[in-house]
PDB file of C-alpha atoms in Angstrom:
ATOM      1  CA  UNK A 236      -1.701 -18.641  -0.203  1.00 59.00           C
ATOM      2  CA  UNK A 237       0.030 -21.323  -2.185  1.00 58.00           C
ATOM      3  CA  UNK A 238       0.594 -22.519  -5.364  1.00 65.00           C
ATOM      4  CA  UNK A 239      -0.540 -19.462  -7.375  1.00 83.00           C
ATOM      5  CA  UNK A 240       2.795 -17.559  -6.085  1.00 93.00           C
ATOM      6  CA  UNK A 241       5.800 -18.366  -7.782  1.00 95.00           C
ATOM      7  CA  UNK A 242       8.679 -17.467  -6.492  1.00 96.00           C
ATOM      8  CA  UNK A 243      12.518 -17.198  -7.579  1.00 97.00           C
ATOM      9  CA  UNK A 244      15.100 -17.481  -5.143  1.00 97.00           C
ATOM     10  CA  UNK A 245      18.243 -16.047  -5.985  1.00 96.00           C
ATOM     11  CA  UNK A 246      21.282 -17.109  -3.588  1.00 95.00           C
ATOM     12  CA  UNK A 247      24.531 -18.240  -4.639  1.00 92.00           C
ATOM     13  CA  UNK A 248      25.285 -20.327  -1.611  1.00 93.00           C
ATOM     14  CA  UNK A 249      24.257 -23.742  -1.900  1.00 94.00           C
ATOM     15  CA  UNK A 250      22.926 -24.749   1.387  1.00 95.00           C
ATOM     16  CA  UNK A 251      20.991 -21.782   1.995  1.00 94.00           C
ATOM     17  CA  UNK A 252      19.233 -21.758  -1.420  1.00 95.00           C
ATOM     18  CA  UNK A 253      18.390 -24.858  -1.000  1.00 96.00           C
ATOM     19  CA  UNK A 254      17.042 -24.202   2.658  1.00 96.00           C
ATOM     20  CA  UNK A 255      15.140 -21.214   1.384  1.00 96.00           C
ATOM     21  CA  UNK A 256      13.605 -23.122  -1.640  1.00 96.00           C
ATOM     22  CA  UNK A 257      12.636 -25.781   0.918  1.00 96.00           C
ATOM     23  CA  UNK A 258      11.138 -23.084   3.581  1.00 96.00           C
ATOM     24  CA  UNK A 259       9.041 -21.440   0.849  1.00 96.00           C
ATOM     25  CA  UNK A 260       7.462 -24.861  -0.492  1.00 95.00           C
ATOM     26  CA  UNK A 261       6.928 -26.297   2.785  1.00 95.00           C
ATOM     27  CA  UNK A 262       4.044 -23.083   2.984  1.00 94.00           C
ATOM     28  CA  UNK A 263       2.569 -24.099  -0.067  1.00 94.00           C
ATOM     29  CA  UNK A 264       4.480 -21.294  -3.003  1.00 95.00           C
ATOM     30  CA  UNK A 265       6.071 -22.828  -6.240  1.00 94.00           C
ATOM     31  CA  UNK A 266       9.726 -22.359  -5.877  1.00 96.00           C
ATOM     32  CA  UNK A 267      12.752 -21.481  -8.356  1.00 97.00           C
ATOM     33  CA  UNK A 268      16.426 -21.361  -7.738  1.00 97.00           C
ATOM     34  CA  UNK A 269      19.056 -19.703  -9.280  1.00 96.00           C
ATOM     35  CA  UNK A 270      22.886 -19.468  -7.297  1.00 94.00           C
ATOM     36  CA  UNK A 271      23.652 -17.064 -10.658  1.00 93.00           C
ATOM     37  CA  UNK A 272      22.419 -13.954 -11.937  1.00 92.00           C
ATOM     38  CA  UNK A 273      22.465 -14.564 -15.304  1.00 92.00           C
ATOM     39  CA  UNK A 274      20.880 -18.143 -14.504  1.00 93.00           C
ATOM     40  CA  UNK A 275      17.887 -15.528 -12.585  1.00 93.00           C
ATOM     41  CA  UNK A 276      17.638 -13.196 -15.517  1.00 91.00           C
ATOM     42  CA  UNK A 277      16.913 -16.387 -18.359  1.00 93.00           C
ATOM     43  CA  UNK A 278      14.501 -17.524 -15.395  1.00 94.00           C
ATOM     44  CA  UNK A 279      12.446 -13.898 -15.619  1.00 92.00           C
ATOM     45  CA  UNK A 280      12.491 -13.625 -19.190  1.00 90.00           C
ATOM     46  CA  UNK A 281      10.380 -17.278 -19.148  1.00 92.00           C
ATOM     47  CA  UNK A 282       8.168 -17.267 -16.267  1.00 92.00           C
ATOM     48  CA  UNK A 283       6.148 -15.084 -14.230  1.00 92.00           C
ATOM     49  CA  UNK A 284       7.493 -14.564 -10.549  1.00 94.00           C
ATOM     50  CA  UNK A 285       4.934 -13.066  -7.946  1.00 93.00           C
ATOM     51  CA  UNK A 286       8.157 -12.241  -5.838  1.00 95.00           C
ATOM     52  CA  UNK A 287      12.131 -12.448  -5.536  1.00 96.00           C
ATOM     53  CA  UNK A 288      14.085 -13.486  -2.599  1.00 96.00           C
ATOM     54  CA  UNK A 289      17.297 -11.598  -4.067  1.00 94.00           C
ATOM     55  CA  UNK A 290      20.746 -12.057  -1.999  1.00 91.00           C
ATOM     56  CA  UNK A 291      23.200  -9.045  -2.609  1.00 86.00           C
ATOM     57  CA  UNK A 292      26.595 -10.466  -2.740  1.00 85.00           C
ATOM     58  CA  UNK A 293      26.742 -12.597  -5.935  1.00 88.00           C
ATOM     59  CA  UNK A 294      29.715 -13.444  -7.680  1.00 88.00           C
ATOM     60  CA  UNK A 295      28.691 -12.721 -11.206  1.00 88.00           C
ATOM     61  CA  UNK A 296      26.568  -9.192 -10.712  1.00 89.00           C
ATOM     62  CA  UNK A 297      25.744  -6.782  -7.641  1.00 86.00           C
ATOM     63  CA  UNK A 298      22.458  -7.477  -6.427  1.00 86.00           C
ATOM     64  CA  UNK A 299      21.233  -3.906  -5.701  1.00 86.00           C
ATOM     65  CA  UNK A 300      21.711  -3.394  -9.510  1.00 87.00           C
ATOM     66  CA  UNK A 301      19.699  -6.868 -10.153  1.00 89.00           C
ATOM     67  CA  UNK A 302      16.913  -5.222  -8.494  1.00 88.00           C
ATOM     68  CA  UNK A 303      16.842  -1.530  -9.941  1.00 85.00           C
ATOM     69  CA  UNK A 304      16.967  -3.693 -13.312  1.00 87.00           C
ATOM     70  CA  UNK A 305      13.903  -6.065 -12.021  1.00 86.00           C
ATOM     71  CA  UNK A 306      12.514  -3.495 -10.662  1.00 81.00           C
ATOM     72  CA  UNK A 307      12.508  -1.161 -14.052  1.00 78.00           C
ATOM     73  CA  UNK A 308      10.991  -3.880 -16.120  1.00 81.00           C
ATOM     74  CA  UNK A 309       7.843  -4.890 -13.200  1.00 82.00           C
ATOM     75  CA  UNK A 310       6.459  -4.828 -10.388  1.00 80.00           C
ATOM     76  CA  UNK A 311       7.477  -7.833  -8.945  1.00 89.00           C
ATOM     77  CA  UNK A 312       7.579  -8.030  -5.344  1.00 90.00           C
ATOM     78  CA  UNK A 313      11.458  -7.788  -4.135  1.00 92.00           C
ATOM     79  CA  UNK A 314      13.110  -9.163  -0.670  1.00 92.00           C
ATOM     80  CA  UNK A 315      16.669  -8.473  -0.320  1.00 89.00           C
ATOM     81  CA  UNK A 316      18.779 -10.601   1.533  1.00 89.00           C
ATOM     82  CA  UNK A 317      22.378  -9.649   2.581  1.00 82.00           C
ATOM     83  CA  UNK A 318      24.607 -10.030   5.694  1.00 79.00           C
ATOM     84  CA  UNK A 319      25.606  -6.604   5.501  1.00 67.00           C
ATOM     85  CA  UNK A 320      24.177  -4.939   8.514  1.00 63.00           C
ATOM     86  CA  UNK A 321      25.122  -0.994   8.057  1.00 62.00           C
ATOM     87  CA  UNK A 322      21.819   1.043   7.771  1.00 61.00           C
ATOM     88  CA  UNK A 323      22.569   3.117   4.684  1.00 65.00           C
ATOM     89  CA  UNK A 324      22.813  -0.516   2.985  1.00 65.00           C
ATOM     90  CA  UNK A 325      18.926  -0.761   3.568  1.00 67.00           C
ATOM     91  CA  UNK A 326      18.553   2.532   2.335  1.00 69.00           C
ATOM     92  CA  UNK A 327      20.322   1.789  -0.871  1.00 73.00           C
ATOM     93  CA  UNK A 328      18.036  -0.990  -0.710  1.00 73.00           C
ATOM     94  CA  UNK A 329      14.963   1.229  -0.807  1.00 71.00           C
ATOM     95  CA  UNK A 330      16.593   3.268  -3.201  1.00 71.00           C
ATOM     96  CA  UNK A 331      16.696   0.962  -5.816  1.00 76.00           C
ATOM     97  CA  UNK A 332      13.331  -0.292  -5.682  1.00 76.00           C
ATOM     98  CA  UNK A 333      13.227  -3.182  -3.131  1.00 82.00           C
ATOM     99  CA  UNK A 334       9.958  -3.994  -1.027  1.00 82.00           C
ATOM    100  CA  UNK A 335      12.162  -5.317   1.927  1.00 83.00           C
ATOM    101  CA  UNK A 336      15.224  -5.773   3.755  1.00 82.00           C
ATOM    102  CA  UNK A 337      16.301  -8.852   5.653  1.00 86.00           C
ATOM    103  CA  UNK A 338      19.338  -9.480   7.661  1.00 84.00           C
ATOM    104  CA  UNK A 339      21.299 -12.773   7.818  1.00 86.00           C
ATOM    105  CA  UNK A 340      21.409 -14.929   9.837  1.00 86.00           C
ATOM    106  CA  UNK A 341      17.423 -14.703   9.978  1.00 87.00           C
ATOM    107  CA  UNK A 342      14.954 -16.093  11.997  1.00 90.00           C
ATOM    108  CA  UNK A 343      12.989 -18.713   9.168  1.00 92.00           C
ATOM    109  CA  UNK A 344       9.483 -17.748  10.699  1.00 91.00           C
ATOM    110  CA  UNK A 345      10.231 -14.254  10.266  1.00 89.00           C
ATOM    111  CA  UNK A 346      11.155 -14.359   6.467  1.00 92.00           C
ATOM    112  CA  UNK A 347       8.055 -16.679   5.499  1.00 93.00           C
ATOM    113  CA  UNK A 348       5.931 -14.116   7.659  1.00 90.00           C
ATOM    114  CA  UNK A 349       7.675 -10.985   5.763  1.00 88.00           C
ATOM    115  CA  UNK A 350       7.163 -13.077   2.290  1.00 92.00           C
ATOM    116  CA  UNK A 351       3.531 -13.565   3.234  1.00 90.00           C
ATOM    117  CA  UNK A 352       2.752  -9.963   4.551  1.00 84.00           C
ATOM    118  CA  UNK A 353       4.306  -8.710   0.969  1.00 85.00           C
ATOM    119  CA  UNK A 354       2.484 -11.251  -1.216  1.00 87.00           C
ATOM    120  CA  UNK A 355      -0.908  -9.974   0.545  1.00 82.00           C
ATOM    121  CA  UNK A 356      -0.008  -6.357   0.140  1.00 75.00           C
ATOM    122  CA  UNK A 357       1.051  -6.430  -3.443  1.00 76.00           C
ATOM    123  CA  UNK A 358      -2.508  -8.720  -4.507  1.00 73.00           C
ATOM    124  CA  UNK A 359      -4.614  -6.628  -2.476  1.00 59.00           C
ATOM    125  CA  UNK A 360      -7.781  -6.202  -4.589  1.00 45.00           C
ATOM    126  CA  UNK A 361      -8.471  -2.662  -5.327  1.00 39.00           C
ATOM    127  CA  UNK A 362     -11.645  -2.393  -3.700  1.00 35.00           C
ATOM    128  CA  UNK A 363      -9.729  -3.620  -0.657  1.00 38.00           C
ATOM    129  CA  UNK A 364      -7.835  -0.400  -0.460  1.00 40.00           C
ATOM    130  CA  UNK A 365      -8.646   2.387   1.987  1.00 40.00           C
ATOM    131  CA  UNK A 366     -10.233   5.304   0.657  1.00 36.00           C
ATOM    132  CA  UNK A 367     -11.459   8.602   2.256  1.00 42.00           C
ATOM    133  CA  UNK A 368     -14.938  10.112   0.926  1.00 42.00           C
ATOM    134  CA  UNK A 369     -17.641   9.287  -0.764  1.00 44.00           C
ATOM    135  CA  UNK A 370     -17.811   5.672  -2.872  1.00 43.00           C
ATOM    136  CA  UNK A 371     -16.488   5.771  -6.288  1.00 48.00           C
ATOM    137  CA  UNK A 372     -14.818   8.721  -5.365  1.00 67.00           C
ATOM    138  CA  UNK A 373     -10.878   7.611  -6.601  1.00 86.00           C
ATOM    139  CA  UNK A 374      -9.291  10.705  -7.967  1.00 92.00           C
ATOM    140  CA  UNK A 375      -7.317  13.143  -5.824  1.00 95.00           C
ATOM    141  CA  UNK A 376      -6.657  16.429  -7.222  1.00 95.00           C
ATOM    142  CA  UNK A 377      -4.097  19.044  -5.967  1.00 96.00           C
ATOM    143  CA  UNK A 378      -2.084  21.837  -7.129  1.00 95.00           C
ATOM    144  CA  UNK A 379      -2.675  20.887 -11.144  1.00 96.00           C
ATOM    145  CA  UNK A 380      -1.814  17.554  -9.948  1.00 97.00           C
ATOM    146  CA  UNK A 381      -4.608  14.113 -10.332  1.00 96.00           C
ATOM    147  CA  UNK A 382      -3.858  11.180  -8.651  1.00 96.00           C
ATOM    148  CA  UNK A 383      -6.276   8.263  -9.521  1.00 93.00           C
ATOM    149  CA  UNK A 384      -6.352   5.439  -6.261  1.00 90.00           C
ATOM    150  CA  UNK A 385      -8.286   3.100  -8.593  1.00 86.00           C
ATOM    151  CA  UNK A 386      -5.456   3.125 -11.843  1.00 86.00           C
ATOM    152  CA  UNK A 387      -2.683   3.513  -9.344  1.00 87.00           C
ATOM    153  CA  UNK A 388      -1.636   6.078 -11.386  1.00 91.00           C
ATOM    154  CA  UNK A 389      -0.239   9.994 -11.174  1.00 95.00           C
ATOM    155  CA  UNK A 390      -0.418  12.813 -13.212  1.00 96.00           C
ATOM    156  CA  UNK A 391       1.777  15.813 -13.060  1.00 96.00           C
ATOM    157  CA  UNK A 392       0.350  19.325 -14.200  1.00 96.00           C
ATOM    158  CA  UNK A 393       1.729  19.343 -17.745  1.00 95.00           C
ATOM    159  CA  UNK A 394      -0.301  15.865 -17.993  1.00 95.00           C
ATOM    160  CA  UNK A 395       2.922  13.575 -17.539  1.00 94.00           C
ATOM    161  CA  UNK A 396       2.475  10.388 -15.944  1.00 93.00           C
ATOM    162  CA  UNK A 397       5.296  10.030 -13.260  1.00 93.00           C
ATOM    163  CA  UNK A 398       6.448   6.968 -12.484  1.00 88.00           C
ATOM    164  CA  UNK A 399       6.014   5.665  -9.037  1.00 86.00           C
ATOM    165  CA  UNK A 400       6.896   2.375  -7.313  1.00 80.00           C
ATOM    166  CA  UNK A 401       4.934   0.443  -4.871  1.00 77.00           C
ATOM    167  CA  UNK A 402       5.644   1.831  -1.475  1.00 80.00           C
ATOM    168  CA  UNK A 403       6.184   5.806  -3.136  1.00 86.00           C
ATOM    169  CA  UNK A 404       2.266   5.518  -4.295  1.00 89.00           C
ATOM    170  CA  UNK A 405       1.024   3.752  -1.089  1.00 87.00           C
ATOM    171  CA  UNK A 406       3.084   6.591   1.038  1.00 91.00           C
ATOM    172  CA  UNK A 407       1.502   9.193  -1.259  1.00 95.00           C
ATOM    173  CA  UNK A 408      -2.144   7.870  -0.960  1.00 94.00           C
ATOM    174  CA  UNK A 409      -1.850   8.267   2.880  1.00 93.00           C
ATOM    175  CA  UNK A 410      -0.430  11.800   2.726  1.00 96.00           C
ATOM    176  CA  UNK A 411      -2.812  12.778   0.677  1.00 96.00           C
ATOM    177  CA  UNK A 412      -5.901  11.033   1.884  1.00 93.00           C
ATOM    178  CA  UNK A 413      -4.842  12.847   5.550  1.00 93.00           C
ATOM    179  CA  UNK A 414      -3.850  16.220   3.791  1.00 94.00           C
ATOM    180  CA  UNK A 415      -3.696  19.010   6.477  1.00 94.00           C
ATOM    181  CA  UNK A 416      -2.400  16.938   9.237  1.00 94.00           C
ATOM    182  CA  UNK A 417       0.760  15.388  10.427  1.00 94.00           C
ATOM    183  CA  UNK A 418       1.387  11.997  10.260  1.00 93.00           C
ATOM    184  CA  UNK A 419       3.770   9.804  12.624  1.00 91.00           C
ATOM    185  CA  UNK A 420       6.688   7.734  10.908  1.00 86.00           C
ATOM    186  CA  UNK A 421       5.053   4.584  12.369  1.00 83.00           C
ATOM    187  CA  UNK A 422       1.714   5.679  10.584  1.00 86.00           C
ATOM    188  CA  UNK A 423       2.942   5.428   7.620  1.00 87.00           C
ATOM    189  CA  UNK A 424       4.935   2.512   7.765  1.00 82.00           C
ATOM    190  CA  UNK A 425       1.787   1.176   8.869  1.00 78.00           C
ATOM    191  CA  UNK A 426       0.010   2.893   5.526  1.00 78.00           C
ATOM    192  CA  UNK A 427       2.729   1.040   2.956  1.00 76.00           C
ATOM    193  CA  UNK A 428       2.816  -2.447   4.748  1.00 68.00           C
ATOM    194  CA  UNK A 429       5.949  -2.174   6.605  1.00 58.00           C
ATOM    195  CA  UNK A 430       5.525  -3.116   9.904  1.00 48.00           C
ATOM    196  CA  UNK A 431       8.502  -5.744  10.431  1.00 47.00           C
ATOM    197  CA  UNK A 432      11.220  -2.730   9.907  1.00 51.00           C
ATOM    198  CA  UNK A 433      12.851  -1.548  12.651  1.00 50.00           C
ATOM    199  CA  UNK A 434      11.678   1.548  14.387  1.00 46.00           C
ATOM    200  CA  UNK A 435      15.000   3.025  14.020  1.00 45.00           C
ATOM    201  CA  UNK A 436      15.183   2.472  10.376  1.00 58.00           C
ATOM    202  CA  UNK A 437      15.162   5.730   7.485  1.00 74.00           C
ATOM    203  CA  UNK A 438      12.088   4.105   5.021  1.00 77.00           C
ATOM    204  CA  UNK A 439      10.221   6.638   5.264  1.00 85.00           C
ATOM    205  CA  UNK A 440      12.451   9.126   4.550  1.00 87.00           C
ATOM    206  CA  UNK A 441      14.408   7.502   1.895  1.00 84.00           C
ATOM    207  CA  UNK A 442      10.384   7.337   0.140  1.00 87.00           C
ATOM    208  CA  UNK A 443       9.846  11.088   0.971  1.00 93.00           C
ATOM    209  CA  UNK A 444      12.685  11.707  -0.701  1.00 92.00           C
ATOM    210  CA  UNK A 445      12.130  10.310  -3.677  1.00 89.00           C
ATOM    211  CA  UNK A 446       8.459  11.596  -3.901  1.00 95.00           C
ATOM    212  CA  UNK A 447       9.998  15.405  -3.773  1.00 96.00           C
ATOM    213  CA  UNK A 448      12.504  14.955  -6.189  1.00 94.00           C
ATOM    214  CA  UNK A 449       9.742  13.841  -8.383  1.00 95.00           C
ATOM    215  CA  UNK A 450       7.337  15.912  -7.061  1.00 96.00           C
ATOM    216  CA  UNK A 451       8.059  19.135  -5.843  1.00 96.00           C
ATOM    217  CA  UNK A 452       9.699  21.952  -8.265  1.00 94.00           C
ATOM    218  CA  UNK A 453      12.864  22.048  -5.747  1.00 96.00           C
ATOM    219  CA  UNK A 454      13.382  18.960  -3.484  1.00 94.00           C
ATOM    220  CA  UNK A 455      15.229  20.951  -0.900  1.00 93.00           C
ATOM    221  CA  UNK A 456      12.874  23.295   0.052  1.00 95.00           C
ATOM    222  CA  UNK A 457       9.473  21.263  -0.353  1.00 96.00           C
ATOM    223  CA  UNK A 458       6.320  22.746  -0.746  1.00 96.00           C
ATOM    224  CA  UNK A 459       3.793  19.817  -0.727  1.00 97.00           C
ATOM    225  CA  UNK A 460       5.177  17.100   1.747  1.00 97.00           C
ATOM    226  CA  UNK A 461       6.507  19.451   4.774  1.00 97.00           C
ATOM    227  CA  UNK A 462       8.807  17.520   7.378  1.00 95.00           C
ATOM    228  CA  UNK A 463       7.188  17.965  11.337  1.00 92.00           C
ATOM    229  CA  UNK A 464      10.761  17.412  12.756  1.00 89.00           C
ATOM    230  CA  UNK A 465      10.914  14.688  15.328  1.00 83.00           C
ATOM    231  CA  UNK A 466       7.399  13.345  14.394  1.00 89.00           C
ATOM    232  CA  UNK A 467       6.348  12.626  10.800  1.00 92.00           C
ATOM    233  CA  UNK A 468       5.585  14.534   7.710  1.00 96.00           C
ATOM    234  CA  UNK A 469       2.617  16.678   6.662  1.00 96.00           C
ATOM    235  CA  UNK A 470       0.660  16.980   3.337  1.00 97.00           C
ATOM    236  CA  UNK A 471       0.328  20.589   2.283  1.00 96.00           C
ATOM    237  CA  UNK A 472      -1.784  21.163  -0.788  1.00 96.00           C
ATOM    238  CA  UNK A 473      -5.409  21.306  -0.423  1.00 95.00           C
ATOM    239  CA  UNK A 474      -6.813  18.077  -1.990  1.00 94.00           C
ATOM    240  CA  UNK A 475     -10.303  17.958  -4.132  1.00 94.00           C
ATOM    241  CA  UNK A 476     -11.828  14.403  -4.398  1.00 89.00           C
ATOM    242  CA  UNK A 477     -13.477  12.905  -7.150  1.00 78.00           C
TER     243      UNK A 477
END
């Protein structure tokens, strides 16, 4: 890692931007500042940012609504920071399309080892990903539905695309590559790259929720992804691969 990652850090108080632009340069990453959002948003439209270290409490815009925006327009990886410590903050977090979640005050090692764990997640090469079968086998098909691993991409049984962020599609991949069985919570925080959240924590949850609202024909009572209460969640569907 190193100079090939740009990143944009976007804090409004002086002396820990500038602590944070000097933590992420002295591993190696080009670094950008911004203390404004609207200073952040000329940034974007210019450059090409690998990942944002977003604080929530600006004075000019909200930053959960900074990243639903960001997060609308790319896939650009997305670190919140806030000192707001209530849990369904994180899950608004989640909600609006952030990667992760970090708590101030923070421990410096922590956040470069988050940043680093998210950067290697998000580059991954393709053929690096885990896939069950047979080689070359990449589609998943289910119900009418085809997921292809390769293209990263879904398609619902009318032939609609549905749009999916990062963690939803990595969550999906591992339901579906282990269809039939139950997985823990902690396997598939394990699956999407999230091992620094708490074990307490409602990720995967929030991310099964959104995959049955866009998924299943009523969210409430799911028919694909099936809840194993006080353990994990289950894939349903029989899967064909290839």
């Amino acid at each position: 890692m190193g100079r090939d990652y740009h990143i944009l850090v976007l804090e409004d108080e002086p002396a820990t931007c500038a602590m944070l632009a000097t933590l992420m340069e002295s591993e190696g990453f080009r670094v950008s500042t911004a203390q404004r959002a609207a200073q952040a948003h000329d940034l974007v439209a210019h450059h090409r940012f690998d990942l944002i270290l977003l604080d929530l409490n600006l004075p000019d815009e909200d930053g959960l609504y900074i990243a639903r925006e960001m997060r609308a327009k790319s896939d650009v990886g997305i670190i919140m920071l806030t000192s707001r410590k209530e849990d369904i903050d994180r899950v608004i977090g989640l909600e609006m399309g952030a990667d992760d979640y970090v708590t101030k005050p923070f421990f410096p090692r922590e956040l470069v080892a988050r940043v680093k764990n998210l950067l290697r997640r998000l580059n991954m090469p393709r053929s690096g990903r885990r896939v069950d079968g047979p080689p070359g086998s990449e589609v998943r098909r289910f119900d009418g539905w085809e997921m292809d691993l390769a293209k990263r991409s879904l398609i619902d049984p009318q032939g609609q695309e549905i749009n999916l962020t990062r963690a939803e599609f990595d969550l999906l991949t591992a339901l579906v590559n282990s269809a039939g069985r139950v997985l823990s919570r902690d396997q598939l925080l394990d699956a999407i790259g999230s091992q620094f959240w708490t074990p307490v924590d409602r990720t995967i949850d929030v991310l099964v929720s959104r995959l049955r609202r866009k998924m299943e024909a009523d969210p409430k009572s799911p028919m694909m992804i099936l809840t194993s209460h006080g353990f994990g969640y289950k894939f349903a569907p029989s899967v064909a691969v290839g």
